[in-house]
Amino acid sequence: MSAVRRAVEFLVTRLLRSRLGVALGIAVLILGVVGAARLVAGPGDPLAGLSNRPSEPITTVHPTTGDDGAISTTTAPSPVTRPGEPTPKQVAERFVAAWLGAPGRSAANWRGGLRPLSTDALTDKLAGAEPADVPAGEVTGDVTVRPRSETFVEALIPLDTGGLRLELVAPDGRWLVDAVDWEQA
């Protein structure tokens, strides 16, 4: 056998079937693809790439648009009330007085006292509620109103056994309680 034939036989039977041979084959293939791509692409722009950075920060909001953050630093909006209607604080105070109710009041009478101060959605949610299930007896502090928008307000009322949070809405300028949340002390 000639030396060339033995070299080819060694290459085919041993070297190319080993891990080293496969790794060398993959490396040659990758270098061939990269080299061919560079030849086809032609000369590149020497100024392109990482050295071509913008001179100013990239922004997605125009600088004069204002604050686009989640937390507003501006003053809270003032709730809008229709003339002659009670303010959100007055509605919250009346609702709490009706919610706490008087001892011995029937459930229908209790819900009837809440109905004019509640949205239809809250009235439906309170359909099965009983005045005996109210976990508080008396108000222990002043109503705190937090305006969230011109037509949405959150009222916090401290009670003897915890705190009551009311969400009030006024889509047409008349404030009504839309949600009641109780937090035990």
JSON list of C-alpha atoms in Angstrom, two decimals:
[
{"chain": "A", "resi": 1, "resn": "MET", "atom": "CA", "xyz": [0.00, 0.00, 0.00]},
{"chain": "A", "resi": 2, "resn": "SER", "atom": "CA", "xyz": [1.12, 3.44, -0.71]},
{"chain": "A", "resi": 3, "resn": "ALA", "atom": "CA", "xyz": [1.51, 6.10, 1.93]},
{"chain": "A", "resi": 4, "resn": "VAL", "atom": "CA", "xyz": [-1.20, 8.29, 0.40]},
{"chain": "A", "resi": 5, "resn": "ARG", "atom": "CA", "xyz": [-3.69, 5.48, 0.44]},
{"chain": "A", "resi": 6, "resn": "ARG", "atom": "CA", "xyz": [-2.92, 4.70, 4.10]},
{"chain": "A", "resi": 7, "resn": "ALA", "atom": "CA", "xyz": [-3.30, 8.37, 5.01]},
{"chain": "A", "resi": 8, "resn": "VAL", "atom": "CA", "xyz": [-6.70, 8.60, 3.27]},
{"chain": "A", "resi": 9, "resn": "GLU", "atom": "CA", "xyz": [-7.81, 5.36, 4.89]},
{"chain": "A", "resi": 10, "resn": "PHE", "atom": "CA", "xyz": [-6.72, 6.58, 8.34]},
{"chain": "A", "resi": 11, "resn": "LEU", "atom": "CA", "xyz": [-8.52, 9.88, 7.76]},
{"chain": "A", "resi": 12, "resn": "VAL", "atom": "CA", "xyz": [-11.78, 8.23, 6.68]},
{"chain": "A", "resi": 13, "resn": "THR", "atom": "CA", "xyz": [-11.91, 5.32, 9.12]},
{"chain": "A", "resi": 14, "resn": "ARG", "atom": "CA", "xyz": [-10.43, 6.75, 12.27]},
{"chain": "A", "resi": 15, "resn": "LEU", "atom": "CA", "xyz": [-10.03, 10.50, 12.41]},
{"chain": "A", "resi": 16, "resn": "LEU", "atom": "CA", "xyz": [-13.35, 11.63, 10.85]},
{"chain": "A", "resi": 17, "resn": "ARG", "atom": "CA", "xyz": [-15.34, 9.16, 12.95]},
{"chain": "A", "resi": 18, "resn": "SER", "atom": "CA", "xyz": [-13.87, 10.37, 16.24]},
{"chain": "A", "resi": 19, "resn": "ARG", "atom": "CA", "xyz": [-15.03, 13.36, 18.31]},
{"chain": "A", "resi": 20, "resn": "LEU", "atom": "CA", "xyz": [-11.97, 15.30, 17.33]},
{"chain": "A", "resi": 21, "resn": "GLY", "atom": "CA", "xyz": [-12.67, 14.69, 13.68]},
{"chain": "A", "resi": 22, "resn": "VAL", "atom": "CA", "xyz": [-16.30, 15.81, 13.97]},
{"chain": "A", "resi": 23, "resn": "ALA", "atom": "CA", "xyz": [-15.23, 18.97, 15.84]},
{"chain": "A", "resi": 24, "resn": "LEU", "atom": "CA", "xyz": [-12.63, 19.76, 13.18]},
{"chain": "A", "resi": 25, "resn": "GLY", "atom": "CA", "xyz": [-15.23, 19.20, 10.45]},
{"chain": "A", "resi": 26, "resn": "ILE", "atom": "CA", "xyz": [-17.70, 21.57, 12.10]},
{"chain": "A", "resi": 27, "resn": "ALA", "atom": "CA", "xyz": [-14.98, 24.22, 12.58]},
{"chain": "A", "resi": 28, "resn": "VAL", "atom": "CA", "xyz": [-13.99, 24.00, 8.90]},
{"chain": "A", "resi": 29, "resn": "LEU", "atom": "CA", "xyz": [-17.63, 24.26, 7.87]},
{"chain": "A", "resi": 30, "resn": "ILE", "atom": "CA", "xyz": [-18.23, 27.37, 10.06]},
{"chain": "A", "resi": 31, "resn": "LEU", "atom": "CA", "xyz": [-15.07, 29.07, 8.80]},
{"chain": "A", "resi": 32, "resn": "GLY", "atom": "CA", "xyz": [-16.13, 28.33, 5.24]},
{"chain": "A", "resi": 33, "resn": "VAL", "atom": "CA", "xyz": [-19.62, 29.83, 5.72]},
{"chain": "A", "resi": 34, "resn": "VAL", "atom": "CA", "xyz": [-18.27, 32.96, 7.46]},
{"chain": "A", "resi": 35, "resn": "GLY", "atom": "CA", "xyz": [-15.57, 33.43, 4.81]},
{"chain": "A", "resi": 36, "resn": "ALA", "atom": "CA", "xyz": [-18.05, 33.03, 1.97]},
{"chain": "A", "resi": 37, "resn": "ALA", "atom": "CA", "xyz": [-20.44, 35.53, 3.59]},
{"chain": "A", "resi": 38, "resn": "ARG", "atom": "CA", "xyz": [-17.65, 38.10, 3.92]},
{"chain": "A", "resi": 39, "resn": "LEU", "atom": "CA", "xyz": [-16.66, 37.65, 0.30]},
{"chain": "A", "resi": 40, "resn": "VAL", "atom": "CA", "xyz": [-20.24, 38.09, -0.91]},
{"chain": "A", "resi": 41, "resn": "ALA", "atom": "CA", "xyz": [-20.98, 41.07, 1.39]},
{"chain": "A", "resi": 42, "resn": "GLY", "atom": "CA", "xyz": [-18.05, 43.13, 0.18]},
{"chain": "A", "resi": 43, "resn": "PRO", "atom": "CA", "xyz": [-16.17, 45.78, 2.14]},
{"chain": "A", "resi": 44, "resn": "GLY", "atom": "CA", "xyz": [-17.94, 47.04, 5.27]},
{"chain": "A", "resi": 45, "resn": "ASP", "atom": "CA", "xyz": [-18.31, 50.58, 6.62]},
{"chain": "A", "resi": 46, "resn": "PRO", "atom": "CA", "xyz": [-15.52, 51.11, 9.17]},
{"chain": "A", "resi": 47, "resn": "LEU", "atom": "CA", "xyz": [-17.64, 53.67, 11.08]},
{"chain": "A", "resi": 48, "resn": "ALA", "atom": "CA", "xyz": [-20.57, 51.27, 11.55]},
{"chain": "A", "resi": 49, "resn": "GLY", "atom": "CA", "xyz": [-20.91, 49.05, 14.59]},
{"chain": "A", "resi": 50, "resn": "LEU", "atom": "CA", "xyz": [-20.39, 49.74, 18.26]},
{"chain": "A", "resi": 51, "resn": "SER", "atom": "CA", "xyz": [-18.50, 52.98, 17.68]},
{"chain": "A", "resi": 52, "resn": "ASN", "atom": "CA", "xyz": [-21.58, 54.55, 16.04]},
{"chain": "A", "resi": 53, "resn": "ARG", "atom": "CA", "xyz": [-23.41, 55.45, 19.27]},
{"chain": "A", "resi": 54, "resn": "PRO", "atom": "CA", "xyz": [-26.11, 58.17, 19.48]},
{"chain": "A", "resi": 55, "resn": "SER", "atom": "CA", "xyz": [-24.97, 61.47, 20.93]},
{"chain": "A", "resi": 56, "resn": "GLU", "atom": "CA", "xyz": [-28.12, 61.81, 23.11]},
{"chain": "A", "resi": 57, "resn": "PRO", "atom": "CA", "xyz": [-30.28, 59.31, 25.02]},
{"chain": "A", "resi": 58, "resn": "ILE", "atom": "CA", "xyz": [-32.95, 57.57, 22.99]},
{"chain": "A", "resi": 59, "resn": "THR", "atom": "CA", "xyz": [-36.41, 58.67, 24.18]},
{"chain": "A", "resi": 60, "resn": "THR", "atom": "CA", "xyz": [-39.82, 57.32, 23.30]},
{"chain": "A", "resi": 61, "resn": "VAL", "atom": "CA", "xyz": [-41.78, 60.31, 24.60]},
{"chain": "A", "resi": 62, "resn": "HIS", "atom": "CA", "xyz": [-41.36, 63.87, 23.39]},
{"chain": "A", "resi": 63, "resn": "PRO", "atom": "CA", "xyz": [-39.61, 65.96, 26.11]},
{"chain": "A", "resi": 64, "resn": "THR", "atom": "CA", "xyz": [-42.43, 68.54, 26.20]},
{"chain": "A", "resi": 65, "resn": "THR", "atom": "CA", "xyz": [-45.19, 65.95, 26.65]},
{"chain": "A", "resi": 66, "resn": "GLY", "atom": "CA", "xyz": [-44.86, 65.92, 30.44]},
{"chain": "A", "resi": 67, "resn": "ASP", "atom": "CA", "xyz": [-44.42, 63.24, 33.07]},
{"chain": "A", "resi": 68, "resn": "ASP", "atom": "CA", "xyz": [-45.22, 59.76, 31.77]},
{"chain": "A", "resi": 69, "resn": "GLY", "atom": "CA", "xyz": [-44.47, 57.98, 35.04]},
{"chain": "A", "resi": 70, "resn": "ALA", "atom": "CA", "xyz": [-46.88, 55.75, 36.92]},
{"chain": "A", "resi": 71, "resn": "ILE", "atom": "CA", "xyz": [-46.82, 57.96, 40.01]},
{"chain": "A", "resi": 72, "resn": "SER", "atom": "CA", "xyz": [-48.06, 61.44, 39.38]},
{"chain": "A", "resi": 73, "resn": "THR", "atom": "CA", "xyz": [-46.27, 64.31, 41.06]},
{"chain": "A", "resi": 74, "resn": "THR", "atom": "CA", "xyz": [-49.04, 66.76, 40.22]},
{"chain": "A", "resi": 75, "resn": "THR", "atom": "CA", "xyz": [-51.80, 67.74, 42.61]},
{"chain": "A", "resi": 76, "resn": "ALA", "atom": "CA", "xyz": [-54.75, 65.39, 42.97]},
{"chain": "A", "resi": 77, "resn": "PRO", "atom": "CA", "xyz": [-57.75, 66.15, 40.79]},
{"chain": "A", "resi": 78, "resn": "SER", "atom": "CA", "xyz": [-60.69, 67.87, 42.39]},
{"chain": "A", "resi": 79, "resn": "PRO", "atom": "CA", "xyz": [-63.90, 65.81, 42.43]},
{"chain": "A", "resi": 80, "resn": "VAL", "atom": "CA", "xyz": [-66.73, 67.32, 40.41]},
{"chain": "A", "resi": 81, "resn": "THR", "atom": "CA", "xyz": [-70.14, 67.46, 42.08]},
{"chain": "A", "resi": 82, "resn": "ARG", "atom": "CA", "xyz": [-73.38, 68.44, 40.38]},
{"chain": "A", "resi": 83, "resn": "PRO", "atom": "CA", "xyz": [-74.88, 71.63, 41.92]},
{"chain": "A", "resi": 84, "resn": "GLY", "atom": "CA", "xyz": [-77.25, 70.85, 44.77]},
{"chain": "A", "resi": 85, "resn": "GLU", "atom": "CA", "xyz": [-75.87, 67.31, 45.28]},
{"chain": "A", "resi": 86, "resn": "PRO", "atom": "CA", "xyz": [-73.87, 66.21, 48.36]},
{"chain": "A", "resi": 87, "resn": "THR", "atom": "CA", "xyz": [-70.07, 66.05, 48.20]},
{"chain": "A", "resi": 88, "resn": "PRO", "atom": "CA", "xyz": [-68.25, 62.68, 48.25]},
{"chain": "A", "resi": 89, "resn": "LYS", "atom": "CA", "xyz": [-67.43, 63.15, 51.94]},
{"chain": "A", "resi": 90, "resn": "GLN", "atom": "CA", "xyz": [-71.09, 63.79, 52.80]},
{"chain": "A", "resi": 91, "resn": "VAL", "atom": "CA", "xyz": [-72.19, 60.73, 50.81]},
{"chain": "A", "resi": 92, "resn": "ALA", "atom": "CA", "xyz": [-69.56, 58.60, 52.57]},
{"chain": "A", "resi": 93, "resn": "GLU", "atom": "CA", "xyz": [-70.70, 59.84, 56.01]},
{"chain": "A", "resi": 94, "resn": "ARG", "atom": "CA", "xyz": [-74.35, 59.13, 55.18]},
{"chain": "A", "resi": 95, "resn": "PHE", "atom": "CA", "xyz": [-73.52, 55.69, 53.79]},
{"chain": "A", "resi": 96, "resn": "VAL", "atom": "CA", "xyz": [-71.55, 54.73, 56.91]},
{"chain": "A", "resi": 97, "resn": "ALA", "atom": "CA", "xyz": [-74.38, 55.92, 59.16]},
{"chain": "A", "resi": 98, "resn": "ALA", "atom": "CA", "xyz": [-76.83, 53.78, 57.16]},
{"chain": "A", "resi": 99, "resn": "TRP", "atom": "CA", "xyz": [-74.37, 50.87, 56.96]},
{"chain": "A", "resi": 100, "resn": "LEU", "atom": "CA", "xyz": [-73.86, 50.77, 60.72]},
{"chain": "A", "resi": 101, "resn": "GLY", "atom": "CA", "xyz": [-77.64, 51.19, 61.13]},
{"chain": "A", "resi": 102, "resn": "ALA", "atom": "CA", "xyz": [-79.68, 51.03, 64.28]},
{"chain": "A", "resi": 103, "resn": "PRO", "atom": "CA", "xyz": [-79.96, 47.86, 66.38]},
{"chain": "A", "resi": 104, "resn": "GLY", "atom": "CA", "xyz": [-82.99, 45.73, 65.62]},
{"chain": "A", "resi": 105, "resn": "ARG", "atom": "CA", "xyz": [-83.47, 47.03, 62.07]},
{"chain": "A", "resi": 106, "resn": "SER", "atom": "CA", "xyz": [-84.78, 44.54, 59.51]},
{"chain": "A", "resi": 107, "resn": "ALA", "atom": "CA", "xyz": [-82.54, 43.52, 56.60]},
{"chain": "A", "resi": 108, "resn": "ALA", "atom": "CA", "xyz": [-84.95, 44.96, 54.01]},
{"chain": "A", "resi": 109, "resn": "ASN", "atom": "CA", "xyz": [-85.13, 48.27, 55.90]},
{"chain": "A", "resi": 110, "resn": "TRP", "atom": "CA", "xyz": [-81.33, 48.36, 56.25]},
{"chain": "A", "resi": 111, "resn": "ARG", "atom": "CA", "xyz": [-80.78, 47.71, 52.51]},
{"chain": "A", "resi": 112, "resn": "GLY", "atom": "CA", "xyz": [-83.45, 50.32, 51.74]},
{"chain": "A", "resi": 113, "resn": "GLY", "atom": "CA", "xyz": [-81.40, 52.91, 53.65]},
{"chain": "A", "resi": 114, "resn": "LEU", "atom": "CA", "xyz": [-78.29, 52.03, 51.61]},
{"chain": "A", "resi": 115, "resn": "ARG", "atom": "CA", "xyz": [-80.01, 51.96, 48.20]},
{"chain": "A", "resi": 116, "resn": "PRO", "atom": "CA", "xyz": [-80.18, 55.75, 47.52]},
{"chain": "A", "resi": 117, "resn": "LEU", "atom": "CA", "xyz": [-76.47, 56.08, 48.30]},
{"chain": "A", "resi": 118, "resn": "SER", "atom": "CA", "xyz": [-75.31, 53.03, 46.28]},
{"chain": "A", "resi": 119, "resn": "THR", "atom": "CA", "xyz": [-74.84, 52.16, 42.63]},
{"chain": "A", "resi": 120, "resn": "ASP", "atom": "CA", "xyz": [-77.05, 49.46, 41.15]},
{"chain": "A", "resi": 121, "resn": "ALA", "atom": "CA", "xyz": [-74.06, 47.11, 41.09]},
{"chain": "A", "resi": 122, "resn": "LEU", "atom": "CA", "xyz": [-73.43, 47.52, 44.83]},
{"chain": "A", "resi": 123, "resn": "THR", "atom": "CA", "xyz": [-77.15, 47.21, 45.61]},
{"chain": "A", "resi": 124, "resn": "ASP", "atom": "CA", "xyz": [-77.14, 43.86, 43.79]},
{"chain": "A", "resi": 125, "resn": "LYS", "atom": "CA", "xyz": [-74.06, 42.69, 45.72]},
{"chain": "A", "resi": 126, "resn": "LEU", "atom": "CA", "xyz": [-75.69, 43.61, 49.05]},
{"chain": "A", "resi": 127, "resn": "ALA", "atom": "CA", "xyz": [-78.93, 41.76, 48.21]},
{"chain": "A", "resi": 128, "resn": "GLY", "atom": "CA", "xyz": [-78.16, 38.88, 50.59]},
{"chain": "A", "resi": 129, "resn": "ALA", "atom": "CA", "xyz": [-76.33, 40.90, 53.26]},
{"chain": "A", "resi": 130, "resn": "GLU", "atom": "CA", "xyz": [-77.67, 41.20, 56.79]},
{"chain": "A", "resi": 131, "resn": "PRO", "atom": "CA", "xyz": [-77.17, 44.18, 59.15]},
{"chain": "A", "resi": 132, "resn": "ALA", "atom": "CA", "xyz": [-76.14, 41.75, 61.90]},
{"chain": "A", "resi": 133, "resn": "ASP", "atom": "CA", "xyz": [-73.09, 40.81, 59.78]},
{"chain": "A", "resi": 134, "resn": "VAL", "atom": "CA", "xyz": [-71.66, 44.36, 59.90]},
{"chain": "A", "resi": 135, "resn": "PRO", "atom": "CA", "xyz": [-68.43, 43.93, 61.91]},
{"chain": "A", "resi": 136, "resn": "ALA", "atom": "CA", "xyz": [-68.39, 47.40, 63.50]},
{"chain": "A", "resi": 137, "resn": "GLY", "atom": "CA", "xyz": [-70.42, 49.48, 65.92]},
{"chain": "A", "resi": 138, "resn": "GLU", "atom": "CA", "xyz": [-69.36, 53.12, 65.60]},
{"chain": "A", "resi": 139, "resn": "VAL", "atom": "CA", "xyz": [-67.20, 55.60, 63.72]},
{"chain": "A", "resi": 140, "resn": "THR", "atom": "CA", "xyz": [-64.06, 56.59, 65.66]},
{"chain": "A", "resi": 141, "resn": "GLY", "atom": "CA", "xyz": [-62.66, 59.36, 63.44]},
{"chain": "A", "resi": 142, "resn": "ASP", "atom": "CA", "xyz": [-63.22, 61.66, 60.49]},
{"chain": "A", "resi": 143, "resn": "VAL", "atom": "CA", "xyz": [-63.82, 60.49, 56.94]},
{"chain": "A", "resi": 144, "resn": "THR", "atom": "CA", "xyz": [-60.71, 60.88, 54.79]},
{"chain": "A", "resi": 145, "resn": "VAL", "atom": "CA", "xyz": [-61.36, 61.41, 51.08]},
{"chain": "A", "resi": 146, "resn": "ARG", "atom": "CA", "xyz": [-58.69, 60.60, 48.46]},
{"chain": "A", "resi": 147, "resn": "PRO", "atom": "CA", "xyz": [-59.62, 61.89, 45.00]},
{"chain": "A", "resi": 148, "resn": "ARG", "atom": "CA", "xyz": [-58.38, 59.57, 42.25]},
{"chain": "A", "resi": 149, "resn": "SER", "atom": "CA", "xyz": [-60.02, 61.47, 39.39]},
{"chain": "A", "resi": 150, "resn": "GLU", "atom": "CA", "xyz": [-62.83, 63.95, 38.88]},
{"chain": "A", "resi": 151, "resn": "THR", "atom": "CA", "xyz": [-65.37, 61.12, 38.99]},
{"chain": "A", "resi": 152, "resn": "PHE", "atom": "CA", "xyz": [-63.70, 58.55, 41.27]},
{"chain": "A", "resi": 153, "resn": "VAL", "atom": "CA", "xyz": [-62.96, 58.99, 44.99]},
{"chain": "A", "resi": 154, "resn": "GLU", "atom": "CA", "xyz": [-61.78, 56.67, 47.75]},
{"chain": "A", "resi": 155, "resn": "ALA", "atom": "CA", "xyz": [-63.09, 57.32, 51.26]},
{"chain": "A", "resi": 156, "resn": "LEU", "atom": "CA", "xyz": [-61.44, 55.86, 54.38]},
{"chain": "A", "resi": 157, "resn": "ILE", "atom": "CA", "xyz": [-63.46, 55.69, 57.58]},
{"chain": "A", "resi": 158, "resn": "PRO", "atom": "CA", "xyz": [-61.95, 54.54, 60.91]},
{"chain": "A", "resi": 159, "resn": "LEU", "atom": "CA", "xyz": [-64.31, 52.36, 62.93]},
{"chain": "A", "resi": 160, "resn": "ASP", "atom": "CA", "xyz": [-64.11, 50.84, 66.41]},
{"chain": "A", "resi": 161, "resn": "THR", "atom": "CA", "xyz": [-63.04, 47.40, 65.09]},
{"chain": "A", "resi": 162, "resn": "GLY", "atom": "CA", "xyz": [-61.14, 48.34, 61.94]},
{"chain": "A", "resi": 163, "resn": "GLY", "atom": "CA", "xyz": [-61.40, 50.50, 58.86]},
{"chain": "A", "resi": 164, "resn": "LEU", "atom": "CA", "xyz": [-63.92, 50.86, 56.09]},
{"chain": "A", "resi": 165, "resn": "ARG", "atom": "CA", "xyz": [-62.88, 51.80, 52.55]},
{"chain": "A", "resi": 166, "resn": "LEU", "atom": "CA", "xyz": [-65.53, 53.06, 50.18]},
{"chain": "A", "resi": 167, "resn": "GLU", "atom": "CA", "xyz": [-65.12, 53.66, 46.45]},
{"chain": "A", "resi": 168, "resn": "LEU", "atom": "CA", "xyz": [-67.39, 56.41, 45.22]},
{"chain": "A", "resi": 169, "resn": "VAL", "atom": "CA", "xyz": [-68.17, 57.18, 41.59]},
{"chain": "A", "resi": 170, "resn": "ALA", "atom": "CA", "xyz": [-69.96, 60.09, 39.96]},
{"chain": "A", "resi": 171, "resn": "PRO", "atom": "CA", "xyz": [-70.36, 59.48, 36.24]},
{"chain": "A", "resi": 172, "resn": "ASP", "atom": "CA", "xyz": [-73.03, 62.20, 36.02]},
{"chain": "A", "resi": 173, "resn": "GLY", "atom": "CA", "xyz": [-71.93, 64.42, 38.96]},
{"chain": "A", "resi": 174, "resn": "ARG", "atom": "CA", "xyz": [-74.01, 62.59, 41.59]},
{"chain": "A", "resi": 175, "resn": "TRP", "atom": "CA", "xyz": [-71.80, 60.64, 44.00]},
{"chain": "A", "resi": 176, "resn": "LEU", "atom": "CA", "xyz": [-72.70, 57.02, 44.81]},
{"chain": "A", "resi": 177, "resn": "VAL", "atom": "CA", "xyz": [-70.86, 54.27, 46.68]},
{"chain": "A", "resi": 178, "resn": "ASP", "atom": "CA", "xyz": [-69.73, 51.57, 44.24]},
{"chain": "A", "resi": 179, "resn": "ALA", "atom": "CA", "xyz": [-67.62, 49.29, 46.48]},
{"chain": "A", "resi": 180, "resn": "VAL", "atom": "CA", "xyz": [-67.25, 48.54, 50.18]},
{"chain": "A", "resi": 181, "resn": "ASP", "atom": "CA", "xyz": [-64.10, 47.02, 51.64]},
{"chain": "A", "resi": 182, "resn": "TRP", "atom": "CA", "xyz": [-63.57, 46.15, 55.30]},
{"chain": "A", "resi": 183, "resn": "GLU", "atom": "CA", "xyz": [-60.19, 45.84, 56.99]},
{"chain": "A", "resi": 184, "resn": "GLN", "atom": "CA", "xyz": [-60.05, 44.51, 60.52]},
{"chain": "A", "resi": 185, "resn": "ALA", "atom": "CA", "xyz": [-57.75, 46.27, 62.99]}
]
